Short mmCIF file of C-alpha atoms in Angstrom, two decimals:
data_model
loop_
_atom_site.label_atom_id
_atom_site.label_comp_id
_atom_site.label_asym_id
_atom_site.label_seq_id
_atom_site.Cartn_x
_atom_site.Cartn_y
_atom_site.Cartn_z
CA UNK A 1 -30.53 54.19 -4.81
CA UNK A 2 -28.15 55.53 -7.51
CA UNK A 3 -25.40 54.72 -5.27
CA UNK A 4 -26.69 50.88 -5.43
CA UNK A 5 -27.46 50.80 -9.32
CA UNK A 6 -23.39 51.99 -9.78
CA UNK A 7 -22.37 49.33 -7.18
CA UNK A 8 -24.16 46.74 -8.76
CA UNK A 9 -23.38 48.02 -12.74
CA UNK A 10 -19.93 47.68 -11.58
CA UNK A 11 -19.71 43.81 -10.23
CA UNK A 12 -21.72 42.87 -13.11
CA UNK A 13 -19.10 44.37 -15.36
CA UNK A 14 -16.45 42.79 -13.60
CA UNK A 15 -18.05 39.60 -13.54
CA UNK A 16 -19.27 39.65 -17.31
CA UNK A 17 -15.22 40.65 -17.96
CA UNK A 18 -13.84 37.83 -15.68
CA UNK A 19 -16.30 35.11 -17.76
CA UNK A 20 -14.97 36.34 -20.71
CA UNK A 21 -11.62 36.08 -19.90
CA UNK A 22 -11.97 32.98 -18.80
CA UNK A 23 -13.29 31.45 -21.51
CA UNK A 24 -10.92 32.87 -23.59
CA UNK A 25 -7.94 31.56 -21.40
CA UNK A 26 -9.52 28.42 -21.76
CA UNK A 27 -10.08 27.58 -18.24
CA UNK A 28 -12.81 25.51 -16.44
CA UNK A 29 -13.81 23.28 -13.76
CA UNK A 30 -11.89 20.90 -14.06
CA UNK A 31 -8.26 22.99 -14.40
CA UNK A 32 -7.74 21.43 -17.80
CA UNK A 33 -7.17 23.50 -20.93
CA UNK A 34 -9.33 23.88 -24.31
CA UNK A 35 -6.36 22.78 -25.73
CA UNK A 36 -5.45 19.69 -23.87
CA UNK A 37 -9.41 18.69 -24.16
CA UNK A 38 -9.23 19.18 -27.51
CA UNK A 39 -6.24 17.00 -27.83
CA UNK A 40 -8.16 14.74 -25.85
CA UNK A 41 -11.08 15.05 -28.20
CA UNK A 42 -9.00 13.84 -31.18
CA UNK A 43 -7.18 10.96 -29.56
CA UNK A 44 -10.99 9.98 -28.24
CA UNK A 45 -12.42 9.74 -31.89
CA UNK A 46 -9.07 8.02 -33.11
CA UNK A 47 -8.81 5.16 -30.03
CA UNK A 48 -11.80 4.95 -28.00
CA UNK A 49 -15.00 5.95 -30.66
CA UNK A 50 -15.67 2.69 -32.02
CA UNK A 51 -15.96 1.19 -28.58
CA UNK A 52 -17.65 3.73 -26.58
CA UNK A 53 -19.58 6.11 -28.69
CA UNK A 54 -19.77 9.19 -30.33
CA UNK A 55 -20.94 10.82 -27.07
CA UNK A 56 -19.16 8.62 -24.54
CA UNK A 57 -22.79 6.98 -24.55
CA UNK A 58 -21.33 3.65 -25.23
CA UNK A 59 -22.51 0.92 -27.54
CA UNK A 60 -24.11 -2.14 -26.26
CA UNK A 61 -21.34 -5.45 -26.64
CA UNK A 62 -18.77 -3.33 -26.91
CA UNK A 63 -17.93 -0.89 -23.95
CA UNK A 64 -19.75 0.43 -21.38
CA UNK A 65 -20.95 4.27 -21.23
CA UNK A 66 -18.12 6.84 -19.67
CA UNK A 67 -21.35 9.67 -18.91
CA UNK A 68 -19.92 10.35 -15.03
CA UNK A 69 -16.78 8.21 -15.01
CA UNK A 70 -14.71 11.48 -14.33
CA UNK A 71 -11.08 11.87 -15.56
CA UNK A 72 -10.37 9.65 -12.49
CA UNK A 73 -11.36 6.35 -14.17
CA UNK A 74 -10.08 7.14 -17.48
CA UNK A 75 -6.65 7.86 -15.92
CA UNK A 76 -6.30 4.71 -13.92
CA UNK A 77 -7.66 2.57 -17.34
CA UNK A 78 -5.64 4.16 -20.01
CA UNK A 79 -2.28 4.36 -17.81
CA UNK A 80 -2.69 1.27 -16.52
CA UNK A 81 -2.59 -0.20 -20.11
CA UNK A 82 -5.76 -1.70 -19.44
CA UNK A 83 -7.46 0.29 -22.23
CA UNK A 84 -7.77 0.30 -24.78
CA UNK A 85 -8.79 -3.24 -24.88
CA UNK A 86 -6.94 -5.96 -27.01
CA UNK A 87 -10.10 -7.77 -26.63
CA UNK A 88 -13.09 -8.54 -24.11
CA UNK A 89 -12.99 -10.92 -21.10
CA UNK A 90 -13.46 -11.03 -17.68
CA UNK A 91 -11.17 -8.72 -16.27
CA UNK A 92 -8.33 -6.55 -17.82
CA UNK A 93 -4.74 -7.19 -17.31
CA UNK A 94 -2.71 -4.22 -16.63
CA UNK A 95 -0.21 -3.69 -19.91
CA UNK A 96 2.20 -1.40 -21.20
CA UNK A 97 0.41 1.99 -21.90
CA UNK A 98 -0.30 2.85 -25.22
CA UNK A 99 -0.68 7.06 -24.30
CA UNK A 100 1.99 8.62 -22.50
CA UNK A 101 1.08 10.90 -19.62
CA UNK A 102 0.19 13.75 -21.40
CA UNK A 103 -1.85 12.18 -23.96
CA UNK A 104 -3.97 10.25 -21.12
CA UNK A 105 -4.22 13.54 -19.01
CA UNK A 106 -5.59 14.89 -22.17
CA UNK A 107 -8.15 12.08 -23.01
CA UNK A 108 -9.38 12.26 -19.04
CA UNK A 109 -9.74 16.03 -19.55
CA UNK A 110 -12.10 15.20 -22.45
CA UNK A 111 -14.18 12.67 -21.06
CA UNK A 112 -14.49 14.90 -18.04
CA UNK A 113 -15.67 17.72 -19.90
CA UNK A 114 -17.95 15.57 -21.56
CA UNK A 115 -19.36 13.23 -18.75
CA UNK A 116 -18.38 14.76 -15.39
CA UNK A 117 -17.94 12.39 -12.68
CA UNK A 118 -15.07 12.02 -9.57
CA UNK A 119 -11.50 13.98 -10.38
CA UNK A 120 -8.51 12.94 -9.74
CA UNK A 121 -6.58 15.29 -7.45
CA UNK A 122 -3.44 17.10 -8.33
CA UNK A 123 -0.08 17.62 -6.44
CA UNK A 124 0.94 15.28 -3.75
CA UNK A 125 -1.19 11.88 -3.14
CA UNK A 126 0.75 10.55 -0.22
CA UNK A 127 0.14 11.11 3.22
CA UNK A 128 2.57 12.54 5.62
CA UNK A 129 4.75 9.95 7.40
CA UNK A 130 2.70 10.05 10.58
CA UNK A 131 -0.38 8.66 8.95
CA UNK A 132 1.24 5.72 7.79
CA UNK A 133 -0.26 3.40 10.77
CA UNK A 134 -3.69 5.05 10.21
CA UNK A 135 -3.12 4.17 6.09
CA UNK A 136 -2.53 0.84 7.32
CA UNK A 137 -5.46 -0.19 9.21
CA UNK A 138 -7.98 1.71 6.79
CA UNK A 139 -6.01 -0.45 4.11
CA UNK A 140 -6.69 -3.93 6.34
CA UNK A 141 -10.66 -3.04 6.60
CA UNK A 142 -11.26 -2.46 3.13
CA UNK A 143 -8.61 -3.54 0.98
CA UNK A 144 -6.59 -6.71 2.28
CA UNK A 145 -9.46 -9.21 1.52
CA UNK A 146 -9.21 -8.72 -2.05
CA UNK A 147 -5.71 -7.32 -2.61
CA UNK A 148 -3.85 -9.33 0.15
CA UNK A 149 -1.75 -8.03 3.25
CA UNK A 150 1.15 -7.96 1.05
CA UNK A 151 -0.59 -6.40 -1.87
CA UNK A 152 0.23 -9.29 -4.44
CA UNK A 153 -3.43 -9.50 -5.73
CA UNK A 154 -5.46 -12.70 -5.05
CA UNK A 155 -8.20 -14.57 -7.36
CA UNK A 156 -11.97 -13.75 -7.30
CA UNK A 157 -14.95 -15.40 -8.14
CA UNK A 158 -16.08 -15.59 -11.64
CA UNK A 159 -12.95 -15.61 -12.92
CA UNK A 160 -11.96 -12.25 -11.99
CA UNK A 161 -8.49 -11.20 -9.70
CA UNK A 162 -7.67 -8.30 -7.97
CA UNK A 163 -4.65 -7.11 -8.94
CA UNK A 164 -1.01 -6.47 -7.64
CA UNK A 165 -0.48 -3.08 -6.53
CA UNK A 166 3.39 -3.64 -6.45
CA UNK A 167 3.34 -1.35 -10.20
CA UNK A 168 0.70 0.56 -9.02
CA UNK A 169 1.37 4.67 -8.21
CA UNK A 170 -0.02 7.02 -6.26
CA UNK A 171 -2.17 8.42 -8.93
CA UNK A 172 -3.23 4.87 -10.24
CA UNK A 173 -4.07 4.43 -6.83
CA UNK A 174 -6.09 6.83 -5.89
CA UNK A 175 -7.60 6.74 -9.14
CA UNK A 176 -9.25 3.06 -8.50
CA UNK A 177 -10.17 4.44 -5.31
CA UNK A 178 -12.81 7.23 -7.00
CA UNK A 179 -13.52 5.18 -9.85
CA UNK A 180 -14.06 1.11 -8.63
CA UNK A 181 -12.41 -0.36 -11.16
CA UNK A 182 -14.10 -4.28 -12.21
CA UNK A 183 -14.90 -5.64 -9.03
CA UNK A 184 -13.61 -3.00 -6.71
CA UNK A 185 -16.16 -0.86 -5.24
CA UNK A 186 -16.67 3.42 -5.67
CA UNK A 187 -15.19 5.01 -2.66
CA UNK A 188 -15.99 7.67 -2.46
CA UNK A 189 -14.79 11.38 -0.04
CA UNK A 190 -17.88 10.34 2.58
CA UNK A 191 -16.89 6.77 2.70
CA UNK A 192 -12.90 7.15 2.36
CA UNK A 193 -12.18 11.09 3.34
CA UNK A 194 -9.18 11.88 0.62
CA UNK A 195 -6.77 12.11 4.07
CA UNK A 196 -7.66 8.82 4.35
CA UNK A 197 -6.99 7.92 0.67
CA UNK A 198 -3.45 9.53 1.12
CA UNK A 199 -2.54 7.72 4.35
CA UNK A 200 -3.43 4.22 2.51
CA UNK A 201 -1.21 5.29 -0.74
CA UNK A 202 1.12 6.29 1.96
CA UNK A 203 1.33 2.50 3.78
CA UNK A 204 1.31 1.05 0.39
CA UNK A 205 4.08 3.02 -1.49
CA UNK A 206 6.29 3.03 2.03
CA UNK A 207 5.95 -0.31 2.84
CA UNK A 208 6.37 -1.84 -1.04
CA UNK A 209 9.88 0.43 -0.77
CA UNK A 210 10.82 -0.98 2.88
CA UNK A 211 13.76 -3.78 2.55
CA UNK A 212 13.94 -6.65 4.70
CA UNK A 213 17.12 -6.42 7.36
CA UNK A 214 16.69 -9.50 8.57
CA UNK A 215 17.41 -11.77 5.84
CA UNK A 216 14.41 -12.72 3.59
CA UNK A 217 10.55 -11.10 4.25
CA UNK A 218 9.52 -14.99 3.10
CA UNK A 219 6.33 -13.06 1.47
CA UNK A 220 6.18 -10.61 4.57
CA UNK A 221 2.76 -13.17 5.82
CA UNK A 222 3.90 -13.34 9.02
CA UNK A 223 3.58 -16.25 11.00
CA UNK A 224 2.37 -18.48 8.95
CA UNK A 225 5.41 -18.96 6.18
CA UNK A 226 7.94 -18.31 9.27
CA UNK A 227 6.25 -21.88 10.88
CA UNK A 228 6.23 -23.47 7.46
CA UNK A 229 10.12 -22.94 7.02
CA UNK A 230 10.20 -24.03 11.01
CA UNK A 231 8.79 -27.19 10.23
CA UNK A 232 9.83 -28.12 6.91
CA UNK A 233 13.57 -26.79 6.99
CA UNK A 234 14.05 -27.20 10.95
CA UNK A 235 12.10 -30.12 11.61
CA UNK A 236 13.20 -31.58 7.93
CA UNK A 237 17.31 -30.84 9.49
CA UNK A 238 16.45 -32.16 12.58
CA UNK A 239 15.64 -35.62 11.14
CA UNK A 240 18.45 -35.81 8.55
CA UNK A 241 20.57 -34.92 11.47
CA UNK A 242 19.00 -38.31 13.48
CA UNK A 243 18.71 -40.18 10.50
CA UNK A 244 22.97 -39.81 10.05
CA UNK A 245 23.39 -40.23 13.67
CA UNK A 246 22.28 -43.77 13.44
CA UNK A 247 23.34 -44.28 10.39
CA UNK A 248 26.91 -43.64 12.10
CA UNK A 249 26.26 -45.93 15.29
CA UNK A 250 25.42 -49.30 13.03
#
């Protein structure tokens, strides 16, 4: 029994000193420092108050609650340039950034300490170069209807568009995927497994940097613009060609 009580005084000491020096370090959950979420903290109540609230609870015609956004959404909106917003509409067009990196991984560590909600991975977002074909036909299922084959974006209804992902990078991308940005839906680890969500960032990013070898991609649609060229530049030679022909022979 005193054997136990020593045993058990001892792991609580360790613990109790582990906590403590912890907190002093500054860690938690979410990897982020006291310091960066303080800096976070001040750009917050400087940029994003009036909007959203004194506790990220929002305020009603002006912007929406971030209470469970995670540092995920705040990344993708504030590097994106699409926040903060010049003004409200429909949907937000992405801008030049008004925070550098550091200064939006500082206001995502805030809001995160603040409101929870998905987080954005560190280290490498791309998938190996053998998951590229499985990135691909995730990124036809759920993706292409709204953001095209060729990733150019494509109008919605009510005014809204899903954007180009031809600026996008691998952290803005995976970011959208946690958060559902607009119209986009939430998907989430059960839905999209993050090896999934790197193979699609891997297609993406690999086949925006592919070049075209044999002459011009004509918007990479396949098919369909190779038979438009066929029949307006072949067909449209071919009859030039007869028209001159008789033209010649009168």
């Amino acid at each position: 029994m005193g054997a136990t009580a020593v045993l058990l005084g001892a792991l609580a000491s360790m613990g109790g000193a582990y906590a403590a020096f912890a907190s002093s370090s500054g860690a938690n959950d979410t990897g982020t420092s006291a310091k960066d979420i303080a800096a976070g903290r001040q750009l917050y109540q400087v940029s994003c108050i009036t909007c959203h609230g004194r506790n990220l609870e929002g305020i009603k015609g002006q912007g929406p609650a971030l209470i469970g956004v995670g540092n995920a959404a705040v990344y993708f909106q504030v590097s994106t340039g699409r926040m903060p917003a010049a003004r409200q509409g429909t949907t937000e067009e992405r801008k030049v950034a008004k925070f550098n990196e550091e200064q939006t991984r500082q206001l995502a560590a805030y809001v995160q300490s603040v409101g929870g909600g998905p987080v954005l991975p560190q280290g490498n977002l791309r998938g190996a170069p053998g998951t590229i074909a499985l990135g691909g036909q995730i990124f036809r299922i759920n993706c292409a209807s709204c953001h095209g084959t060729t990733f150019k974006g494509a109008p919605l209804s009510g005014g809204k568009q899903a954007p180009s992902l031809y600026e996008a990078t691998d952290k803005q991308i995976y970011a959208a995927l946690l958060s559902g940005p607009e119209s986009m839906p939430v998907f989430s680890d059960n839905q999209i497994t993050p090896a999934e969500k790197r193979a699609i960032i891997g297609y993406i990013q690999t086949l925006k940097a592919s070049k075209d070898p044999g002459g011009h991609g004509i918007d990479r649609i396949g098919p369909v613009s190779e038979a438009i060229v066929i029949w307006v530049g072949g067909v449209g030679a071919v009859m030039i060609a007869i028209l001159w022909i008789g033209v010649k022979e009168r």
